[in-house]
Structure formats: C-alpha cells, structure tokens
Short mmCIF file of C-alpha atoms in Angstrom, two decimals:
data_model
loop_
_atom_site.label_atom_id
_atom_site.label_comp_id
_atom_site.label_asym_id
_atom_site.label_seq_id
_atom_site.Cartn_x
_atom_site.Cartn_y
_atom_site.Cartn_z
CA ASN A 698 0.10 -0.08 0.02
CA ALA A 699 1.08 3.40 -1.00
CA GLY A 700 -0.75 4.96 1.93
CA VAL A 701 -1.52 8.80 1.64
CA THR A 702 -0.11 10.24 -1.44
CA GLN A 703 0.18 13.88 -2.45
CA THR A 704 1.26 16.12 -5.65
CA PRO A 705 3.01 18.26 -6.00
CA LYS A 706 5.82 18.45 -3.09
CA PHE A 707 6.54 22.09 -3.72
CA GLN A 708 4.69 24.43 -5.73
CA VAL A 709 5.22 28.31 -6.29
CA LEU A 710 2.22 30.53 -7.58
CA LYS A 711 1.95 34.06 -8.49
CA THR A 712 -1.10 36.08 -6.78
CA GLY A 713 -4.43 35.49 -8.52
CA GLN A 714 -3.24 31.78 -10.31
CA SER A 715 -5.34 29.08 -9.33
CA MET A 716 -4.33 25.32 -9.11
CA THR A 717 -5.11 22.06 -7.77
CA LEU A 718 -3.43 19.82 -4.98
CA GLN A 719 -3.90 16.53 -5.41
CA CYS A 720 -4.32 13.43 -2.91
CA ALA A 721 -5.23 10.06 -3.36
CA GLN A 722 -5.23 6.80 -0.89
CA ASP A 723 -5.40 3.19 -1.21
CA MET A 724 -6.60 1.97 2.28
CA ASN A 725 -10.42 2.29 1.23
CA HIS A 726 -10.88 5.34 4.23
CA GLU A 727 -13.99 6.97 4.37
CA TYR A 728 -12.95 9.86 6.10
CA MET A 729 -10.70 12.45 4.44
CA SER A 730 -9.26 15.78 5.23
CA TRP A 731 -6.98 18.78 4.14
CA TYR A 732 -4.96 20.69 6.68
CA ARG A 733 -3.11 23.68 6.59
CA GLN A 734 0.35 23.77 9.05
CA ASP A 735 1.65 27.43 9.47
CA PRO A 736 4.63 28.28 12.23
CA GLY A 737 3.12 28.14 15.98
CA MET A 738 -0.41 27.37 14.98
CA GLY A 739 -0.47 23.64 14.77
CA LEU A 740 -2.57 21.77 11.90
CA ARG A 741 -5.97 23.65 10.91
CA LEU A 742 -8.43 21.88 9.38
CA ILE A 743 -9.95 23.52 5.65
CA HIS A 744 -12.18 20.99 4.05
CA TYR A 745 -13.18 17.40 5.05
CA SER A 746 -15.26 14.59 3.80
CA VAL A 747 -17.09 11.87 5.05
CA GLY A 748 -17.59 9.61 1.89
CA ALA A 749 -17.80 10.34 -1.66
CA GLY A 750 -20.00 12.82 -2.72
CA ILE A 751 -20.23 14.51 0.63
CA THR A 752 -17.98 17.37 1.93
CA ASP A 753 -18.14 19.83 4.55
CA GLN A 754 -15.96 23.10 5.92
CA GLY A 755 -13.46 23.18 8.42
CA GLU A 756 -12.02 25.92 10.31
CA VAL A 757 -10.14 28.07 7.49
CA PRO A 758 -12.60 27.03 4.21
CA ASN A 759 -12.50 30.73 2.95
CA GLY A 760 -10.21 30.54 -0.84
CA TYR A 761 -10.46 26.71 -0.76
CA ASN A 762 -12.85 24.39 -2.90
CA VAL A 763 -13.14 20.52 -2.69
CA SER A 764 -14.79 17.72 -4.34
CA ARG A 765 -14.94 13.75 -3.52
CA SER A 766 -16.06 11.87 -6.63
CA THR A 767 -14.32 8.53 -5.37
CA THR A 768 -13.32 7.18 -2.00
CA GLU A 769 -9.27 7.14 -3.32
CA ASP A 770 -9.26 10.98 -4.84
CA PHE A 771 -9.69 14.28 -2.26
CA PRO A 772 -8.48 17.20 -4.59
CA LEU A 773 -7.73 20.80 -2.80
CA ARG A 774 -8.48 23.64 -5.20
CA LEU A 775 -7.28 27.08 -4.83
CA LEU A 776 -9.47 29.46 -7.02
CA SER A 777 -7.10 32.55 -6.96
CA ALA A 778 -3.87 32.01 -4.88
CA ALA A 779 -3.27 34.86 -2.23
CA PRO A 780 0.43 35.19 -0.12
CA SER A 781 -1.88 34.44 2.91
CA GLN A 782 -2.33 30.89 1.48
CA THR A 783 1.74 30.49 1.90
CA SER A 784 1.70 27.38 3.88
CA VAL A 785 2.36 23.38 4.10
CA TYR A 786 -0.43 21.47 3.12
CA PHE A 787 -1.40 18.10 4.26
CA CYS A 788 -4.06 15.82 3.36
CA ALA A 789 -5.29 13.06 5.92
CA SER A 790 -7.58 9.73 5.63
CA SER A 791 -9.07 7.91 8.52
CA TYR A 792 -11.20 4.52 8.71
CA GLY A 793 -13.77 6.70 11.07
CA ALA A 794 -16.62 8.95 9.56
CA ALA A 795 -18.01 11.84 11.48
CA GLY A 796 -19.60 11.02 14.74
CA THR A 797 -17.22 8.19 15.56
CA ALA A 798 -14.85 8.96 18.85
CA LEU A 799 -12.18 7.10 17.94
CA TYR A 800 -10.02 7.24 14.71
CA GLU A 801 -6.44 7.55 13.57
CA GLN A 802 -5.30 9.91 10.89
CA TYR A 803 -3.10 9.01 8.37
CA PHE A 804 -1.47 11.81 6.90
CA GLY A 805 0.44 12.54 3.46
CA PRO A 806 4.04 13.60 3.28
CA GLY A 807 2.48 17.42 2.54
CA THR A 808 2.74 20.13 -0.19
CA ARG A 809 4.54 23.31 0.40
CA LEU A 810 3.01 26.19 -1.55
CA THR A 811 4.84 29.76 -1.59
CA VAL A 812 2.69 32.38 -3.30
CA THR A 813 4.38 35.55 -4.08
CA THR B 171 -14.96 26.87 19.54
CA GLN B 172 -13.06 24.61 20.90
CA LEU B 173 -8.82 25.29 21.82
CA LEU B 174 -6.11 23.12 22.62
CA GLU B 175 -3.18 24.88 24.34
CA GLN B 176 0.09 23.13 24.62
CA SER B 177 3.06 23.96 26.47
CA PRO B 178 5.80 24.68 25.93
CA GLN B 179 6.22 25.27 22.56
CA PHE B 180 9.89 25.01 22.61
CA LEU B 181 11.89 22.67 24.28
CA SER B 182 15.61 21.98 24.28
CA ILE B 183 17.33 19.44 26.63
CA GLN B 184 20.28 17.28 27.01
CA GLU B 185 20.16 13.61 26.45
CA GLY B 186 19.04 11.42 29.63
CA GLU B 187 16.99 14.38 31.00
CA ASN B 188 13.17 13.55 31.46
CA LEU B 189 10.25 16.13 30.36
CA THR B 190 6.74 16.93 30.34
CA VAL B 191 4.64 18.46 27.57
CA TYR B 192 1.02 19.56 28.43
CA CYS B 193 -2.23 19.92 26.61
CA ASN B 194 -5.08 21.67 27.84
CA SER B 195 -8.34 22.91 26.81
CA SER B 196 -11.70 24.09 28.46
CA SER B 197 -13.81 21.64 26.19
CA VAL B 198 -14.55 18.10 26.62
CA PHE B 199 -13.25 16.03 23.97
CA SER B 200 -14.27 12.30 23.16
CA SER B 201 -10.99 11.17 22.68
CA LEU B 202 -7.45 12.95 22.41
CA GLN B 203 -4.47 11.76 20.11
CA TRP B 204 -0.80 12.30 20.30
CA TYR B 205 1.18 12.58 17.17
CA ARG B 206 5.11 13.10 16.48
CA GLN B 207 6.35 14.87 13.14
CA GLU B 208 9.65 14.71 11.60
CA PRO B 209 11.04 18.23 9.42
CA GLY B 210 9.35 17.34 6.01
CA GLU B 211 6.81 14.78 6.46
CA GLY B 212 3.24 14.29 8.04
CA PRO B 213 2.53 13.50 11.33
CA VAL B 214 2.25 9.95 12.29
CA LEU B 215 0.12 8.96 15.57
CA LEU B 216 1.77 7.99 18.69
CA VAL B 217 -1.26 7.06 20.95
CA THR B 218 -5.11 7.62 21.35
CA VAL B 219 -6.38 7.86 24.66
CA VAL B 220 -10.14 7.56 25.31
CA THR B 221 -11.40 7.06 29.23
CA GLY B 222 -11.23 10.39 31.62
CA GLY B 223 -8.11 8.97 33.93
CA GLU B 224 -6.60 6.66 31.39
CA VAL B 225 -2.63 6.21 31.30
CA LYS B 226 -1.10 4.50 28.04
CA LYS B 227 2.67 3.88 27.86
CA LEU B 228 4.85 3.48 24.90
CA LYS B 229 8.50 2.48 26.03
CA ARG B 230 9.81 5.69 27.48
CA LEU B 231 6.36 7.76 26.68
CA THR B 232 3.64 8.12 29.35
CA PHE B 233 0.41 9.38 28.03
CA GLN B 234 -2.20 10.36 30.43
CA PHE B 235 -5.96 11.86 29.77
CA GLY B 236 -7.15 13.96 32.30
CA ASP B 237 -10.06 12.71 34.71
CA ALA B 238 -12.46 15.30 33.10
CA ARG B 239 -11.35 14.81 29.52
CA LYS B 240 -10.17 18.24 29.04
CA ASP B 241 -6.42 17.85 29.23
CA SER B 242 -3.50 15.37 28.74
CA SER B 243 0.34 14.91 28.91
CA LEU B 244 2.87 13.35 27.54
CA HIS B 245 6.15 12.30 29.73
CA ILE B 246 9.65 11.09 28.11
CA THR B 247 11.83 9.41 30.41
CA ALA B 248 15.78 9.59 29.67
CA ALA B 249 15.18 11.60 26.55
CA GLN B 250 17.07 10.47 23.38
CA PRO B 251 18.16 12.12 20.34
CA GLY B 252 15.53 10.24 17.93
CA ASP B 253 13.04 11.84 20.42
CA THR B 254 13.48 15.20 18.52
CA GLY B 255 10.69 16.64 16.64
CA LEU B 256 7.46 18.52 16.49
CA TYR B 257 4.78 16.76 19.12
CA LEU B 258 0.97 17.70 18.42
CA CYS B 259 -2.03 16.66 20.65
CA ALA B 260 -5.58 16.71 18.84
CA GLY B 261 -8.64 16.27 20.18
CA ALA B 262 -11.83 14.58 18.90
CA ASP B 263 -14.95 16.81 18.94
CA ASN B 264 -18.06 15.58 20.04
CA GLN B 265 -20.32 16.84 17.39
CA GLY B 266 -18.47 15.61 13.89
CA GLY B 267 -15.47 13.74 14.96
CA LYS B 268 -13.19 16.35 13.62
CA LEU B 269 -9.61 16.97 15.26
CA ILE B 270 -8.84 19.97 16.89
CA PHE B 271 -5.00 20.23 16.85
CA GLY B 272 -2.86 22.15 19.33
CA GLN B 273 0.30 24.41 18.29
CA GLY B 274 2.59 22.06 19.02
CA THR B 275 5.69 21.49 20.75
CA GLU B 276 9.15 21.34 19.30
CA LEU B 277 11.53 19.22 21.37
CA SER B 278 15.24 19.03 20.59
CA VAL B 279 17.30 16.66 22.33
CA LYS B 280 21.24 17.24 22.23
CA PRO B 281 23.72 14.25 22.72
#
C-alpha cells in the first residue's frame, strides 16, 4: 500500500493563479481531510469529507474548494491564490467517519506552497 | 470554538533528561491523540486515549488523559536524540468527530 500520496511536493504560484493539490489514498478510508500547517499554529482543518459525494467546511475554508467524486481521491483547489495561502498543506485519511470518537489520521507527506 | 493549548512551545534538553508536555482545554473531548512529526514529513500517530484518567505507555513515553477529558500530558523518560521532533496533541470533538490540533511542541534533544 502506498498510503496517502500528495502531489506536487513543492509549488510556487503568483498571486491570482489557481491550482489543484492532489491527494489519493489506497486504504479504502471513508474519511478524508485537508489541513494547513503554519509556524506556531499547529494544523488547521480546511475541508473534510465523510465519503464520496459528501464534503463539509472546516475551520479555515475561505479561498479553497474541494470535491469527492471517488473514495480514493480528494483534490483541494485554490481558486485565486493569495500570499496568505503560503503554507504546508497536508491531506489525511482515516477509517472513522464523522461522529465516531476513535479514529487515527494517516497523513500524506505534504505540499509546500509559496504564493508570491 | 474548542481550543487546545499546548505547552511549552519549544523545549531544548540534554540526552538523558526527563520532560513533560501539556495539552489543556476548557472543552471536553471524546478522545485525544498524540502525534509526532519529523521535518519534511506528515504527522504520525503515537497514541489515542479515550477514557478519563487513562494512562498509556509506549516504551519511554507515558500519556495521560485527564479525569474530566479536558487535558492530557506526554512524559518522556531519559530522552534520546531520536526523540527530537514536533509533538502535536489533537482532540476529537463531540459533534462531528473533527480533530482540533494544539500548536505543537518542538522538542530538541542534544547528545
């Protein structure tokens, strides 16, 4: 199993450009999430999905869109990049769906995004 | 809004010393997890605690969940350079099962 994969590993964008961060998992997990990590702020939830066709907003959703057409894939789209979106982005998946109290998050290796 | 406060944010110690990292909140969590992250990689789960008062041990690491399920601690005995990394606590909320992360504790263990 490859686990959770993310592409690209690094990306530089100009303000106003759009792009999609890819995330895929091969563990048949129902629950997938996108986080951003900034120094001194831990990980903040952007969007999450409890299964194919179902997505919901997290703590910091503005400027990002997601869709979940298959169990395996959960892409994150930046509509019009801004310098405030410079961050490290992590995709995660887990067995548990919303409402379960016990679940382990499996994280991808991250995408380092710089917006100039 | 549920918040998790981790302390200290930075910790630099010598090999062989003991240390404790704290994770505190005014909210009750259904479970609490501890992750460890190395530079350039994603976090990896160390442990999940579910019951108030629960204590779990993982070799030299001891994790405790507070009786009221609002706080947790991670104690490392005889730290080694291989323990260096970012330690994150994360609480599962009671409403949607989402994880709320603390700010992290950056640990450096010098030989």
